Short mmCIF file of C-alpha atoms in Angstrom, two decimals:
data_model
loop_
_atom_site.label_atom_id
_atom_site.label_comp_id
_atom_site.label_asym_id
_atom_site.label_seq_id
_atom_site.Cartn_x
_atom_site.Cartn_y
_atom_site.Cartn_z
CA MET A 74 -26.53 9.29 -271.68
CA THR A 75 -21.99 9.01 -270.45
CA SER A 76 -21.13 8.07 -267.20
CA SER A 77 -19.79 12.06 -267.13
CA GLU A 78 -23.73 14.03 -267.40
CA ARG A 79 -24.28 11.39 -263.79
CA ARG A 80 -23.47 12.08 -260.69
CA VAL A 81 -23.61 10.41 -257.54
CA LEU A 82 -24.93 13.46 -254.11
CA LEU A 83 -23.01 11.87 -251.13
CA ALA A 84 -25.09 12.98 -248.16
CA ALA A 85 -22.93 14.14 -245.33
CA PRO A 86 -23.82 13.83 -242.15
CA ARG A 87 -24.59 10.13 -242.19
CA GLY A 88 -24.58 6.43 -240.90
CA TYR A 89 -23.34 6.10 -237.34
CA CYS A 90 -23.92 8.87 -234.71
CA ALA A 91 -22.98 9.55 -231.56
CA GLY A 92 -25.20 7.56 -229.51
CA VAL A 93 -24.55 4.56 -232.46
CA ASP A 94 -21.39 4.54 -231.66
CA ARG A 95 -20.60 4.35 -227.68
CA ALA A 96 -23.59 1.70 -228.01
CA VAL A 97 -21.44 -0.44 -230.61
CA ILE A 98 -18.18 0.15 -228.88
CA THR A 99 -20.10 -0.57 -225.72
CA VAL A 100 -20.90 -4.46 -226.53
CA GLU A 101 -17.23 -4.71 -228.06
CA LYS A 102 -15.66 -3.44 -225.12
CA ALA A 103 -18.31 -6.07 -222.58
CA LEU A 104 -16.84 -8.51 -224.87
CA ASP A 105 -12.86 -7.85 -224.37
CA LYS A 106 -13.25 -7.22 -220.27
CA TYR A 107 -15.41 -10.39 -219.72
CA GLY A 108 -14.93 -12.02 -222.73
CA PRO A 109 -17.72 -14.28 -224.60
CA PRO A 110 -21.12 -14.59 -224.09
CA VAL A 111 -22.06 -10.90 -223.20
CA TYR A 112 -25.64 -10.55 -223.85
CA VAL A 113 -27.50 -7.90 -225.19
CA ARG A 114 -31.51 -7.27 -224.70
CA LYS A 115 -32.43 -6.31 -227.80
CA GLN A 116 -31.12 -5.04 -231.18
CA ILE A 117 -28.27 -2.90 -229.93
CA VAL A 118 -29.05 -0.25 -232.51
CA HIS A 119 -31.38 -1.19 -235.11
CA ASN A 120 -28.29 -3.09 -238.24
CA LYS A 121 -28.99 -6.23 -239.07
CA HIS A 122 -25.37 -6.74 -240.04
CA VAL A 123 -23.63 -5.04 -237.11
CA VAL A 124 -25.68 -7.47 -234.92
CA SER A 125 -24.53 -10.24 -236.61
CA SER A 126 -20.69 -9.41 -236.94
CA LEU A 127 -21.56 -8.75 -232.94
CA GLU A 128 -22.84 -12.11 -232.48
CA ALA A 129 -19.85 -13.56 -234.09
CA ARG A 130 -17.23 -11.87 -231.54
CA GLY A 131 -19.27 -13.20 -228.50
CA ALA A 132 -22.44 -11.33 -228.37
CA VAL A 133 -25.71 -13.49 -227.69
CA PHE A 134 -28.75 -11.09 -228.33
CA VAL A 135 -32.10 -11.94 -226.57
CA ASP A 136 -35.74 -10.08 -226.39
CA GLU A 137 -36.11 -10.48 -222.34
CA LEU A 138 -33.73 -10.84 -219.34
CA GLU A 139 -35.78 -14.69 -218.62
CA SER A 140 -33.24 -15.61 -221.70
CA VAL A 141 -29.89 -14.84 -219.62
CA PRO A 142 -28.80 -16.89 -217.38
CA GLU A 143 -28.43 -15.40 -213.47
CA GLY A 144 -25.39 -14.49 -212.73
CA ALA A 145 -24.57 -12.95 -216.34
CA THR A 146 -23.07 -9.75 -218.35
CA VAL A 147 -25.96 -8.24 -220.02
CA VAL A 148 -25.93 -5.24 -222.26
CA PHE A 149 -29.09 -2.54 -222.40
CA SER A 150 -29.41 -1.49 -225.89
CA ALA A 151 -28.86 2.09 -227.52
CA HIS A 152 -33.09 2.25 -226.89
CA GLY A 153 -33.37 2.48 -223.57
CA VAL A 154 -35.46 -0.18 -220.94
CA SER A 155 -38.03 0.88 -219.06
CA PRO A 156 -37.22 0.50 -214.52
CA ALA A 157 -39.21 -2.22 -214.15
CA VAL A 158 -36.23 -4.11 -216.85
CA HIS A 159 -33.61 -2.42 -214.30
CA ALA A 160 -34.87 -4.02 -211.09
CA GLU A 161 -35.88 -6.90 -212.61
CA ALA A 162 -31.60 -7.30 -213.31
CA GLU A 163 -31.08 -6.35 -210.48
CA GLU A 164 -33.21 -8.77 -208.66
CA ARG A 165 -31.09 -12.18 -211.23
CA SER A 166 -28.05 -11.00 -210.40
CA LEU A 167 -26.82 -9.99 -213.71
CA ARG A 168 -24.14 -7.63 -214.67
CA ALA A 169 -25.66 -4.89 -216.09
CA ILE A 170 -24.40 -2.42 -218.59
CA ASP A 171 -26.64 0.56 -219.47
CA ALA A 172 -25.93 1.46 -223.23
CA THR A 173 -28.52 4.03 -223.92
CA CYS A 174 -28.37 7.09 -225.88
CA PRO A 175 -27.30 9.70 -223.20
CA LEU A 176 -30.23 11.53 -226.04
CA VAL A 177 -32.69 9.13 -224.94
CA THR A 178 -32.04 9.16 -221.43
CA LYS A 179 -33.58 12.88 -222.00
CA VAL A 180 -36.40 12.20 -222.77
CA HIS A 181 -36.65 9.49 -219.48
CA ASN A 182 -35.44 11.96 -217.74
CA GLU A 183 -38.25 15.06 -219.00
CA ALA A 184 -40.49 11.72 -218.29
CA ARG A 185 -39.89 11.62 -215.11
CA ARG A 186 -39.50 15.29 -213.65
CA PHE A 187 -43.64 16.05 -216.16
CA ALA A 188 -44.50 13.23 -214.23
CA GLY A 189 -43.92 14.16 -210.38
CA GLY A 190 -44.86 17.57 -211.89
CA GLY A 191 -48.39 15.96 -211.98
CA GLN A 192 -48.38 16.56 -215.58
CA ASP A 193 -49.88 14.11 -218.16
CA ILE A 194 -47.25 13.30 -220.86
CA LEU A 195 -48.18 12.90 -224.36
CA LEU A 196 -45.58 10.49 -225.97
CA ILE A 197 -45.41 11.07 -230.14
CA GLY A 198 -43.70 7.79 -231.13
CA HIS A 199 -44.86 4.36 -232.21
CA ALA A 200 -46.13 1.96 -231.30
CA GLY A 201 -43.99 -1.21 -230.10
CA HIS A 202 -40.79 0.77 -230.77
CA GLU A 203 -37.92 -0.17 -227.86
CA GLU A 204 -37.19 3.29 -227.35
CA VAL A 205 -41.00 4.65 -226.93
CA GLU A 206 -42.13 1.47 -224.35
CA GLY A 207 -38.71 2.30 -222.59
CA THR A 208 -39.86 6.26 -221.97
CA ALA A 209 -43.64 4.90 -221.22
CA GLY A 210 -41.77 2.66 -218.45
CA GLU A 211 -40.78 5.96 -216.11
CA ALA A 212 -44.51 7.10 -215.52
CA PRO A 213 -47.05 4.08 -217.28
CA ASP A 214 -50.34 6.31 -215.66
CA ARG A 215 -49.62 8.99 -217.06
CA ILE A 216 -47.49 8.96 -220.61
CA GLN A 217 -49.50 8.53 -223.43
CA LEU A 218 -49.07 7.41 -226.96
CA VAL A 219 -49.26 9.30 -229.96
CA GLU A 220 -47.97 8.38 -232.98
CA GLY A 221 -50.08 11.39 -235.62
CA PRO A 222 -52.65 13.81 -236.19
CA ASP A 223 -55.15 11.37 -236.11
CA ASP A 224 -54.42 10.68 -232.53
CA VAL A 225 -55.15 13.76 -230.90
CA ASP A 226 -59.27 13.91 -230.48
CA GLN A 227 -59.14 10.62 -228.83
CA ILE A 228 -56.73 12.04 -226.47
CA GLU A 229 -58.24 11.99 -222.78
CA VAL A 230 -56.61 13.74 -220.10
CA ARG A 231 -57.07 14.63 -216.60
CA ASP A 232 -56.49 18.74 -216.69
CA PRO A 233 -56.02 20.05 -220.46
CA SER A 234 -54.09 22.67 -218.80
CA ARG A 235 -51.23 20.14 -216.99
CA VAL A 236 -50.89 18.60 -220.49
CA ALA A 237 -46.81 18.30 -222.38
CA TRP A 238 -45.54 16.56 -224.42
CA LEU A 239 -42.04 14.27 -225.82
CA SER A 240 -41.31 12.55 -228.68
CA GLN A 241 -39.32 9.73 -229.53
CA THR A 242 -35.62 11.22 -230.90
CA THR A 243 -35.85 8.63 -234.50
CA LEU A 244 -39.04 10.72 -235.74
CA SER A 245 -39.10 13.10 -237.99
CA VAL A 246 -38.95 16.75 -237.86
CA ASP A 247 -42.04 17.61 -240.09
CA GLU A 248 -44.11 15.24 -239.36
CA THR A 249 -42.99 15.83 -235.51
CA MET A 250 -44.09 19.43 -235.54
CA GLN A 251 -48.00 18.77 -237.01
CA THR A 252 -48.35 16.60 -234.16
CA VAL A 253 -47.28 19.24 -231.80
CA GLU A 254 -49.52 21.46 -234.43
CA ARG A 255 -52.34 19.52 -233.65
CA LEU A 256 -51.27 19.11 -230.10
CA ARG A 257 -51.17 22.55 -229.02
CA GLU A 258 -54.36 23.71 -231.21
CA ARG A 259 -56.50 20.84 -228.40
CA PHE A 260 -54.19 22.02 -225.31
CA PRO A 261 -53.52 25.48 -225.78
CA GLN A 262 -51.12 25.39 -222.08
CA LEU A 263 -49.60 22.40 -223.80
CA ILE A 264 -45.96 22.35 -222.13
CA ASP A 265 -42.70 22.07 -224.33
CA PRO A 266 -40.14 20.00 -223.33
CA PRO A 267 -36.77 22.07 -222.03
CA SER A 268 -35.05 20.55 -225.25
CA ASP A 269 -35.73 19.31 -228.96
CA ASP A 270 -36.61 15.44 -228.17
CA ILE A 271 -36.15 14.45 -232.24
CA CYS A 272 -31.63 14.20 -231.49
CA TYR A 273 -29.68 16.21 -233.70
CA ALA A 274 -27.83 12.84 -236.00
CA THR A 275 -31.55 12.67 -237.02
CA GLN A 276 -32.49 16.19 -237.87
CA ASN A 277 -29.15 16.68 -239.39
CA ARG A 278 -29.94 13.47 -241.66
CA GLN A 279 -32.76 14.70 -242.81
CA VAL A 280 -31.65 18.71 -243.68
CA ALA A 281 -28.44 16.35 -245.84
CA VAL A 282 -30.87 14.61 -247.42
CA LYS A 283 -33.33 17.42 -248.05
CA GLU A 284 -30.20 19.34 -249.07
CA ILE A 285 -30.00 16.81 -252.38
CA ALA A 286 -33.15 15.18 -252.90
CA HIS A 287 -34.78 17.70 -255.13
CA GLN A 288 -31.92 16.53 -257.53
CA ALA A 289 -32.34 13.36 -257.01
CA ASP A 290 -33.67 10.95 -259.43
CA LEU A 291 -32.99 8.27 -257.16
CA MET A 292 -32.19 8.59 -253.61
CA ILE A 293 -30.86 5.97 -251.82
CA VAL A 294 -31.09 5.00 -248.20
CA VAL A 295 -29.14 2.30 -246.70
CA GLY A 296 -30.08 1.14 -243.67
CA SER A 297 -32.02 -1.96 -242.14
CA SER A 298 -36.51 -2.24 -241.74
CA ASN A 299 -36.45 -1.31 -238.22
CA SER A 300 -34.47 1.14 -238.09
CA SER A 301 -37.22 4.10 -237.65
CA ASN A 302 -34.76 6.99 -238.61
CA SER A 303 -33.90 5.14 -241.45
CA VAL A 304 -37.39 4.14 -242.79
CA ARG A 305 -37.19 7.90 -242.25
CA LEU A 306 -35.00 9.61 -245.13
CA VAL A 307 -37.27 7.69 -247.57
CA GLU A 308 -39.91 9.74 -246.11
CA VAL A 309 -37.56 12.32 -245.91
CA ALA A 310 -36.49 12.17 -249.25
CA LEU A 311 -39.66 11.58 -251.41
CA GLU A 312 -41.61 15.17 -249.50
CA ALA A 313 -38.27 17.05 -250.30
CA GLY A 314 -38.30 16.06 -254.56
CA ALA A 315 -36.92 12.39 -255.16
CA HIS A 316 -38.23 10.88 -258.18
CA ALA A 317 -37.94 7.57 -256.33
CA ALA A 318 -36.39 6.67 -253.06
CA TYR A 319 -35.76 3.28 -251.83
CA ARG A 320 -33.84 1.85 -248.69
CA VAL A 321 -31.98 -1.02 -248.35
CA ASP A 322 -29.55 -2.74 -245.95
CA ASN A 323 -26.65 -3.21 -248.61
CA ALA A 324 -25.93 -3.00 -252.46
CA GLU A 325 -27.05 -6.43 -253.00
CA GLU A 326 -30.81 -5.70 -252.28
CA ILE A 327 -30.03 -2.77 -255.32
CA GLU A 328 -32.21 -3.52 -258.22
CA ASP A 329 -30.99 -2.44 -262.27
CA ALA A 330 -33.90 -1.55 -263.09
CA TRP A 331 -34.07 1.51 -260.37
CA LEU A 332 -31.27 2.78 -261.71
CA ASP A 333 -33.10 3.19 -266.11
CA GLY A 334 -32.51 6.61 -267.19
CA VAL A 335 -31.08 7.50 -263.99
CA GLN A 336 -29.11 11.19 -264.22
CA VAL A 337 -28.87 12.15 -260.46
CA VAL A 338 -28.06 9.48 -257.83
CA GLY A 339 -29.00 10.60 -253.82
CA VAL A 340 -26.69 8.56 -251.35
CA THR A 341 -27.21 8.67 -247.65
CA SER A 342 -27.67 6.11 -243.73
CA GLY A 343 -29.92 6.07 -241.44
CA ALA A 344 -27.63 7.04 -237.81
CA SER A 345 -26.96 3.03 -237.61
CA VAL A 346 -25.95 2.05 -240.90
CA PRO A 347 -21.14 1.63 -241.16
CA ASP A 348 -19.24 3.37 -243.39
CA SER A 349 -19.10 -0.15 -245.35
CA LEU A 350 -21.97 -0.52 -246.13
CA VAL A 351 -22.15 3.03 -247.66
CA ASP A 352 -18.73 2.40 -249.69
CA GLY A 353 -20.17 -1.45 -250.57
CA VAL A 354 -23.33 1.24 -252.38
CA LEU A 355 -20.50 3.79 -254.45
CA ASP A 356 -18.11 0.81 -255.46
CA LEU A 357 -21.24 -0.89 -257.13
CA LEU A 358 -22.21 2.40 -258.22
CA THR A 359 -19.12 2.88 -260.43
CA ASP A 360 -19.57 -0.01 -261.81
CA ARG A 361 -22.51 0.86 -263.40
CA GLY A 362 -21.11 4.05 -264.95
CA PHE A 363 -21.75 6.64 -262.84
CA PRO A 364 -18.72 8.64 -261.19
CA ALA A 365 -17.47 8.84 -258.09
CA ALA A 366 -19.70 10.64 -255.03
CA GLU A 367 -19.76 14.56 -254.78
CA GLU A 368 -20.08 14.96 -250.78
CA VAL A 369 -22.97 17.72 -249.95
CA ARG A 370 -22.25 18.05 -246.41
CA THR A 371 -24.54 20.39 -244.60
CA ALA A 372 -23.15 20.38 -240.90
CA GLU A 373 -20.69 19.33 -238.92
CA GLU A 374 -20.65 16.63 -235.49
CA SER A 375 -18.15 16.05 -233.24
CA LEU A 376 -20.60 15.25 -230.02
CA ILE A 377 -18.58 12.41 -228.31
CA PHE A 378 -19.78 10.54 -225.34
CA ALA A 379 -18.55 8.96 -223.09
CA LEU A 380 -18.87 4.70 -221.91
CA PRO A 381 -20.76 3.31 -219.39
CA PRO A 382 -18.75 3.97 -216.09
CA GLU A 383 -18.47 -0.11 -215.64
CA LEU A 384 -16.18 0.13 -219.03
CA ARG A 385 -14.18 3.65 -218.59
CA THR A 386 -10.21 3.25 -218.06
CA PRO A 387 -9.55 4.64 -214.50
CA ARG A 388 -7.31 7.74 -215.29
CA ARG A 389 -3.81 6.83 -213.37
CA ALA A 390 -2.71 9.06 -210.46
CA ALA A 391 -0.36 12.20 -211.73
CA SER A 392 3.41 11.47 -210.64
CA THR A 393 4.25 13.73 -207.27
CA ARG A 394 7.52 13.54 -208.23
#
């Protein structure tokens, strides 16, 4: 097989989304403004290379606020935190900067509104995920976790006519809707969120993967193992027809055996992955005789989120001259 017969299809959109970009810049700006150390509760985003680079600049990642010295600066991750965490930060006189993705904040707001209206809330997501824990903390007596269709029969609610659903923002769109359909069979008056909870970036990356996966002998997804949206992309690729699909943190994890007999390679990355890691994969494929990548774009993304107010540059007053 010659390189001219081979192809590399590069999914677009891929990599950083607006929420991740905002979160990473938040830590960088906090370090610039307040100096190190700046503490970060949990991983700011689920990518170990991003975390390592911020640690090198003076960020200190902790699991809980009890590890943060009183009065220090702490950043809350893009995945969001519960009201109890905000209260703990205030009690300990911490300078708290909230880098929660605005799309996650939207889900928190929906949880409070549904709970305030007396609905039981079925939260579709993965147990133990930071985003799920933060959302559930908004109304713990009203929210039940539903991990998939198999959980539906065990659900108990106060009033079957007053039930709403929400979801973790990084799930597979198709799998989530399978769960919603099963929930609606059990609760015909199920209330939908006012808009999709699964974020635009997660959906866009899944659509882009579907576009190329059916052509691919091999799909490579760049992303860390604790990145829910990256793990979902592997599943989406296989469901869409890729012969094989693997998740890697970087090019060093690609095994030569994966490339044996492969003619078409698809490449994408999760929403918390910097471009440099994808570039490394493309360089490796070039070294193995594959041609330059062909980008396959299915959507344009131009959304930008403002930084937390503590880090915004104040506008100068307009001159009256």
